[in-house]
XYZ file of C-alpha atoms in Angstrom:
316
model
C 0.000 0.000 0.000
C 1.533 3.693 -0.900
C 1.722 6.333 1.254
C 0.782 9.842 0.220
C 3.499 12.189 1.888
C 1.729 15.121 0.336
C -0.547 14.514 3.608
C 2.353 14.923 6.135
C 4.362 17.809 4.915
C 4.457 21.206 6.440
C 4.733 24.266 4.108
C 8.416 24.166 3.862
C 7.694 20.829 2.155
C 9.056 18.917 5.010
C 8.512 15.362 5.876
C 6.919 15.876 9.475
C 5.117 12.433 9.522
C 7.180 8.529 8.555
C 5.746 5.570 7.983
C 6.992 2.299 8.845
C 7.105 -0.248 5.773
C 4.260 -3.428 5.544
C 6.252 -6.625 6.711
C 3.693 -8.284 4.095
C 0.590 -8.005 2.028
C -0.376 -11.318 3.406
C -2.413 -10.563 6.948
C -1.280 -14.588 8.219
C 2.176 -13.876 8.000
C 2.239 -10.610 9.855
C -0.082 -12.104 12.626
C 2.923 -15.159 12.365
C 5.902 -12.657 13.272
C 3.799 -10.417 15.710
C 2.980 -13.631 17.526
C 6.360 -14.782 17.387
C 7.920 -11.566 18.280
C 5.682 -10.640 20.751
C 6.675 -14.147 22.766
C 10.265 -13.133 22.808
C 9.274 -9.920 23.723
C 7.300 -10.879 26.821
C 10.324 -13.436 27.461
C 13.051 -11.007 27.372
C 11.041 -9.245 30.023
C 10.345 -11.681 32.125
C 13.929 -12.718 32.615
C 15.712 -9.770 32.513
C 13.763 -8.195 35.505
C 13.570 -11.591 37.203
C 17.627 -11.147 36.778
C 17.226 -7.556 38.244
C 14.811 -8.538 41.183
C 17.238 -11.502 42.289
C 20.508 -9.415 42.656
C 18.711 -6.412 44.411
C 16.546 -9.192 46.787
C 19.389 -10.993 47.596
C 22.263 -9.766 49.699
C 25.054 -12.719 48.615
C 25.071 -11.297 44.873
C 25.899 -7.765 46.594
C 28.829 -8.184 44.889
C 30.599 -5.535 41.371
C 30.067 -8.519 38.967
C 25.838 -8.705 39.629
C 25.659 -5.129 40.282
C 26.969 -4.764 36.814
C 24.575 -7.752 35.730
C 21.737 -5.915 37.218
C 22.264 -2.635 35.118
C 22.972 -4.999 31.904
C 19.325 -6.295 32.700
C 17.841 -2.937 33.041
C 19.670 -1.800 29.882
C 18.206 -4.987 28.021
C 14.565 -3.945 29.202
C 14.746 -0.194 28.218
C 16.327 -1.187 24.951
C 13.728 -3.578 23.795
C 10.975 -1.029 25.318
C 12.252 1.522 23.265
C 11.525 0.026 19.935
C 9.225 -3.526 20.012
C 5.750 -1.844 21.327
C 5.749 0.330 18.557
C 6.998 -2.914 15.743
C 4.077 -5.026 17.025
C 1.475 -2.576 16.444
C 2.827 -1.454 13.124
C 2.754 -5.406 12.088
C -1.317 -6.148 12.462
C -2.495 -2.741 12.018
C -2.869 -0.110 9.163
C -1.855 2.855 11.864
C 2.357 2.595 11.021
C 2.598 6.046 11.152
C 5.135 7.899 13.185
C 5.429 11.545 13.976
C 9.043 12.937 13.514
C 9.558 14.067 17.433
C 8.436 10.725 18.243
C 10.613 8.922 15.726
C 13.796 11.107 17.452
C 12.560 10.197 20.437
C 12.389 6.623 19.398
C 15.450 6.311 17.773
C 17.476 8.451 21.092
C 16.837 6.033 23.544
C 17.792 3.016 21.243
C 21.142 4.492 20.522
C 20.981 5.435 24.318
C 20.463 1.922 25.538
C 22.583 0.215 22.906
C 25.928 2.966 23.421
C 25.306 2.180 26.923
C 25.661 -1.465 26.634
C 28.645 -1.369 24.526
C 30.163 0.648 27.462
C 29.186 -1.350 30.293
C 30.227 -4.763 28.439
C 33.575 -3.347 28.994
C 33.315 -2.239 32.512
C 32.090 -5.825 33.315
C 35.768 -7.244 31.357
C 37.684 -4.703 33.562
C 35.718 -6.035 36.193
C 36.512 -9.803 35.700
C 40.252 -8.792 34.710
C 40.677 -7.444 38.305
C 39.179 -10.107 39.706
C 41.652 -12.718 38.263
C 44.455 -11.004 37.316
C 44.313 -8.909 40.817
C 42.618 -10.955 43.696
C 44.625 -9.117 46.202
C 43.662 -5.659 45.058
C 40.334 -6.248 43.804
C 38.421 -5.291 47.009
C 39.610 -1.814 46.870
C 39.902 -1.408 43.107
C 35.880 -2.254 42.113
C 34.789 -0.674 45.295
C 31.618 0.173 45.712
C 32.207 3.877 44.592
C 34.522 3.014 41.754
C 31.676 0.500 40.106
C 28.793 2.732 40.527
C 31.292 5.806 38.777
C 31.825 2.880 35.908
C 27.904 2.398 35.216
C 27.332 6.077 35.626
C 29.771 6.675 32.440
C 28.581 3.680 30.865
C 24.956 5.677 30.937
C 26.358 8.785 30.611
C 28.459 8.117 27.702
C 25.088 6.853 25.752
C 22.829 10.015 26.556
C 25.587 12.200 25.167
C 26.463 10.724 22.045
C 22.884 9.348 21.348
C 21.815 13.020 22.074
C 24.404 14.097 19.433
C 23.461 11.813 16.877
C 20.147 12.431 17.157
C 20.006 16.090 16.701
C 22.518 15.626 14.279
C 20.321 13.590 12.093
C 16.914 15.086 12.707
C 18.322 18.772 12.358
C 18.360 17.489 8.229
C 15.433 17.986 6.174
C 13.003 15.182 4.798
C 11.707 15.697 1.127
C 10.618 11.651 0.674
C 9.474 8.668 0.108
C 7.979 9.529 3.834
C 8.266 5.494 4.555
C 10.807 4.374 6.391
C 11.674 0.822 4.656
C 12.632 -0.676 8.227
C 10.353 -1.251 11.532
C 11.982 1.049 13.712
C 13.756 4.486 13.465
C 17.058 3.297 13.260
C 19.734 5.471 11.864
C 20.975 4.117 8.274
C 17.022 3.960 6.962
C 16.423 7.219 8.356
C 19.508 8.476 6.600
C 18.589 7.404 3.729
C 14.904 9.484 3.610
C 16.866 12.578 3.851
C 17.250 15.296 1.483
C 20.100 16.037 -1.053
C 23.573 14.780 -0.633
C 23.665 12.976 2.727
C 27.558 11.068 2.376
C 28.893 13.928 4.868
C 26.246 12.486 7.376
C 26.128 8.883 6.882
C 30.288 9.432 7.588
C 29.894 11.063 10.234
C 27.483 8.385 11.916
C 29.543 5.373 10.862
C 32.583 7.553 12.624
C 30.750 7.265 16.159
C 29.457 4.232 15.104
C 33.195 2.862 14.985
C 34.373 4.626 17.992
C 31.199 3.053 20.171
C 31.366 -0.006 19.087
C 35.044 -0.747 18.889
C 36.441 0.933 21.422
C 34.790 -0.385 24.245
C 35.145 -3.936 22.358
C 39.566 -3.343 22.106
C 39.244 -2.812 26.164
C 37.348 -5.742 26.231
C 39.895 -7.878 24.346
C 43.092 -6.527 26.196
C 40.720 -7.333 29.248
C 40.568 -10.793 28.133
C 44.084 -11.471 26.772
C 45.661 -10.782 30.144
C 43.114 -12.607 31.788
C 43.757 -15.583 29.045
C 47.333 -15.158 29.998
C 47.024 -15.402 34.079
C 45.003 -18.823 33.950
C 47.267 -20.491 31.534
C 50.218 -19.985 34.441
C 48.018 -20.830 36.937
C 48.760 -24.272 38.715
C 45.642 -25.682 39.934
C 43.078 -27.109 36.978
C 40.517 -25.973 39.521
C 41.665 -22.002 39.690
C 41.912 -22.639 35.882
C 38.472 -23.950 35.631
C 36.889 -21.307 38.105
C 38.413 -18.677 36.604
C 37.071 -19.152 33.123
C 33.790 -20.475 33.904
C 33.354 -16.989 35.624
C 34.068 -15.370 32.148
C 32.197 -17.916 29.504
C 28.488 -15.835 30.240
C 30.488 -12.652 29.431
C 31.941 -14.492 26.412
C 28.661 -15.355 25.005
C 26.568 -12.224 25.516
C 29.733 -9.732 24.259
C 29.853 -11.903 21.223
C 26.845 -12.112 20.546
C 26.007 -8.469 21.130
C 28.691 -7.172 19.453
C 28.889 -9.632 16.500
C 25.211 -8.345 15.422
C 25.808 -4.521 16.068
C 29.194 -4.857 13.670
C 27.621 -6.520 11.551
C 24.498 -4.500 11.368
C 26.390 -0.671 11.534
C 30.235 -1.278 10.128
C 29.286 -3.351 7.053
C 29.780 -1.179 3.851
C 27.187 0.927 2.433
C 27.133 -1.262 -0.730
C 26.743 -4.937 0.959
C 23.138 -3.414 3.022
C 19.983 -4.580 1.994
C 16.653 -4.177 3.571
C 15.460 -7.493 3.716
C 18.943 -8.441 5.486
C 18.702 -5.520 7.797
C 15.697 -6.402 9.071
C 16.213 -9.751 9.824
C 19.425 -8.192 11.735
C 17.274 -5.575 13.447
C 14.629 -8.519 15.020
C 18.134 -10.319 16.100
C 19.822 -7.467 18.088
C 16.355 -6.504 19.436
C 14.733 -9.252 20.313
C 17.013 -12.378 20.391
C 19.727 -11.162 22.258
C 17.933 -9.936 24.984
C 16.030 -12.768 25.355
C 19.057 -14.514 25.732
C 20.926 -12.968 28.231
C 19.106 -14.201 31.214
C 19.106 -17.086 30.103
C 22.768 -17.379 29.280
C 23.563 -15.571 32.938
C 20.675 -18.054 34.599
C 22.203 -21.607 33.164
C 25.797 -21.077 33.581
C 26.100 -19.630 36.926
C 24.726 -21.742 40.276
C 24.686 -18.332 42.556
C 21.722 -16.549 39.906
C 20.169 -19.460 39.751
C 19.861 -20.528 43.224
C 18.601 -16.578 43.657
C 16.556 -17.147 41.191
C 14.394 -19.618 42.881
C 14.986 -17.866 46.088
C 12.935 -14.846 44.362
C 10.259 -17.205 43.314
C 9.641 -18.731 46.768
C 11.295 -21.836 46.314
C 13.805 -23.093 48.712
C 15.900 -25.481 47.201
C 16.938 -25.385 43.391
């Protein structure tokens, strides 16, 4: 179905009103992937405050490593909020429409949630790195004060450049198509309804882009390298063992979080397509988040046991 932007333009011929593109013409297969979406949705929820709820109830995981699980949790839920409310209702009704404040709006506190994430992921690696690498110290080095400073730049970090890039991109004018061929306001499709010459902008986001995302990710690899190299001297198979089963849930949720944001935001402008960008966009939003929990629940006793401790039960 077209979309007549003549409808949502102001007199200086702006797009003030987007659209979010039909998934399909075929009403069963939209009521498939809301259903399907909406499940993961409502599961990525579920566990991610149940995570949050069992560190804050429960004094023993009082401890730098769960307070920095608990704000990973909280991250999770805001960043899902942020975009799948508004991607369910465009899928089973006609009303896709989207104002432009409330597609910046949209689009600010995904970028704030996901820049965050990046960031913390890395103060979590420091964490484990001083944990392993320096027992001895660790008590005064991820003190209480020091860990709360390290998820206070982890958020503050996202609200400023999400801020930035938002402004940045919403300060351009829109002359059309007024559809956004994606279902959310993410950057690149938003980029690309703009008017004239936008290469100085799409440049300038893949810049940040880069910095965000691989920055935090180098810190997290030096993190693990000396961490790799202080169990391999280690002399007990059980410190060795300990050590990295204490880092395998970080492991799995960095690479999977960070292997669909570089793939999704530092491939070149000439390999994107929509229909691969989508399916992208329902990973990093949906999947991953979903996952986490469960990844953090399986592989570690302590969030478990707390876990069912939060639910009433008394023995696992």
């Amino acid at each position: 179905m077209s979309i007549n932007c003549s409808l949502w333009r102001d007199n200086s011929m702006s797009v003030k009103h987007f659209a979010f593109t039909k998934f399909s013409e075929l009403t069963e297969q939209c009521w498939l992937l809301f259903s399907f979406i909406l499940l993961m949705f409502l599961a990525s929820l579920t566990g991610n405050a149940l995570i949050a709820l069992a560190i804050w109830t429960n004094s023993v995981l009082h401890t730098p490593m769960y307070f920095f699980l608990a704000n990973l949790s909280l991250l999770e839920i805001g960043y899902t909020c942020s975009v799948i409310p508004k991607m369910l209702q465009s899928l089973v009704s006609e009303a896709r429409g989207i104002s432009r404040e409330g597609c910046a709006t949209q689009m600010f506190f995904f970028a704030l949630f996901g820049i965050s994430e990046c960031y913390l992921l890395a103060a979590m690696a420091f964490d484990r790195y001083t944990a392993i690498c320096s027992p001895l110290h660790y008590a005064t080095r991820m003190s209480r004060g020091v860990c709360v400073h390290l998820a206070m730049v982890s958020w503050g970090m996202g609200c400023i450049v999400s801020l930035g890039q938002t402004n940045y991109i919403f300060s351009l004018d829109f002359c059309g198509p007024c559809e956004i061929d994606h279902f959310f306001c993410d950057l690149p499709p938003i980029l690309a309804l703009a008017c004239g010459d936008t290469s100085h902008n799409e440049a300038a986001v893949f810049v940040v882009a880069t910095l965000c995302i691989s920055s935090p990710f180098l810190l997290i690899i030096a993190s693990y390298v000396r961490i790799l190299a202080a169990v391999l001297i280690m002399s007990s198979p059980e410190g060795r063992r300990k050590a990295l089963s204490t880092c395998s849930s970080h492991l799995l949720v960095v690479t999977l979080f960070y292997g669909s944001a570089s793939v999704s935001y530092l491939r070149p402008k000439s390999s994107h397509s929509p229909g691969v960008d989508k399916l992208l966009a329902l990973f990093y939003t949906v999947v991953t988040s979903m996952l986490n929990p469960i990844i953090y629940s399986l592989r570690n006793k302590e969030v478990k046991t707390a876990l069912w401790r939060t639910l009433g039960k008394k023995k696992l």
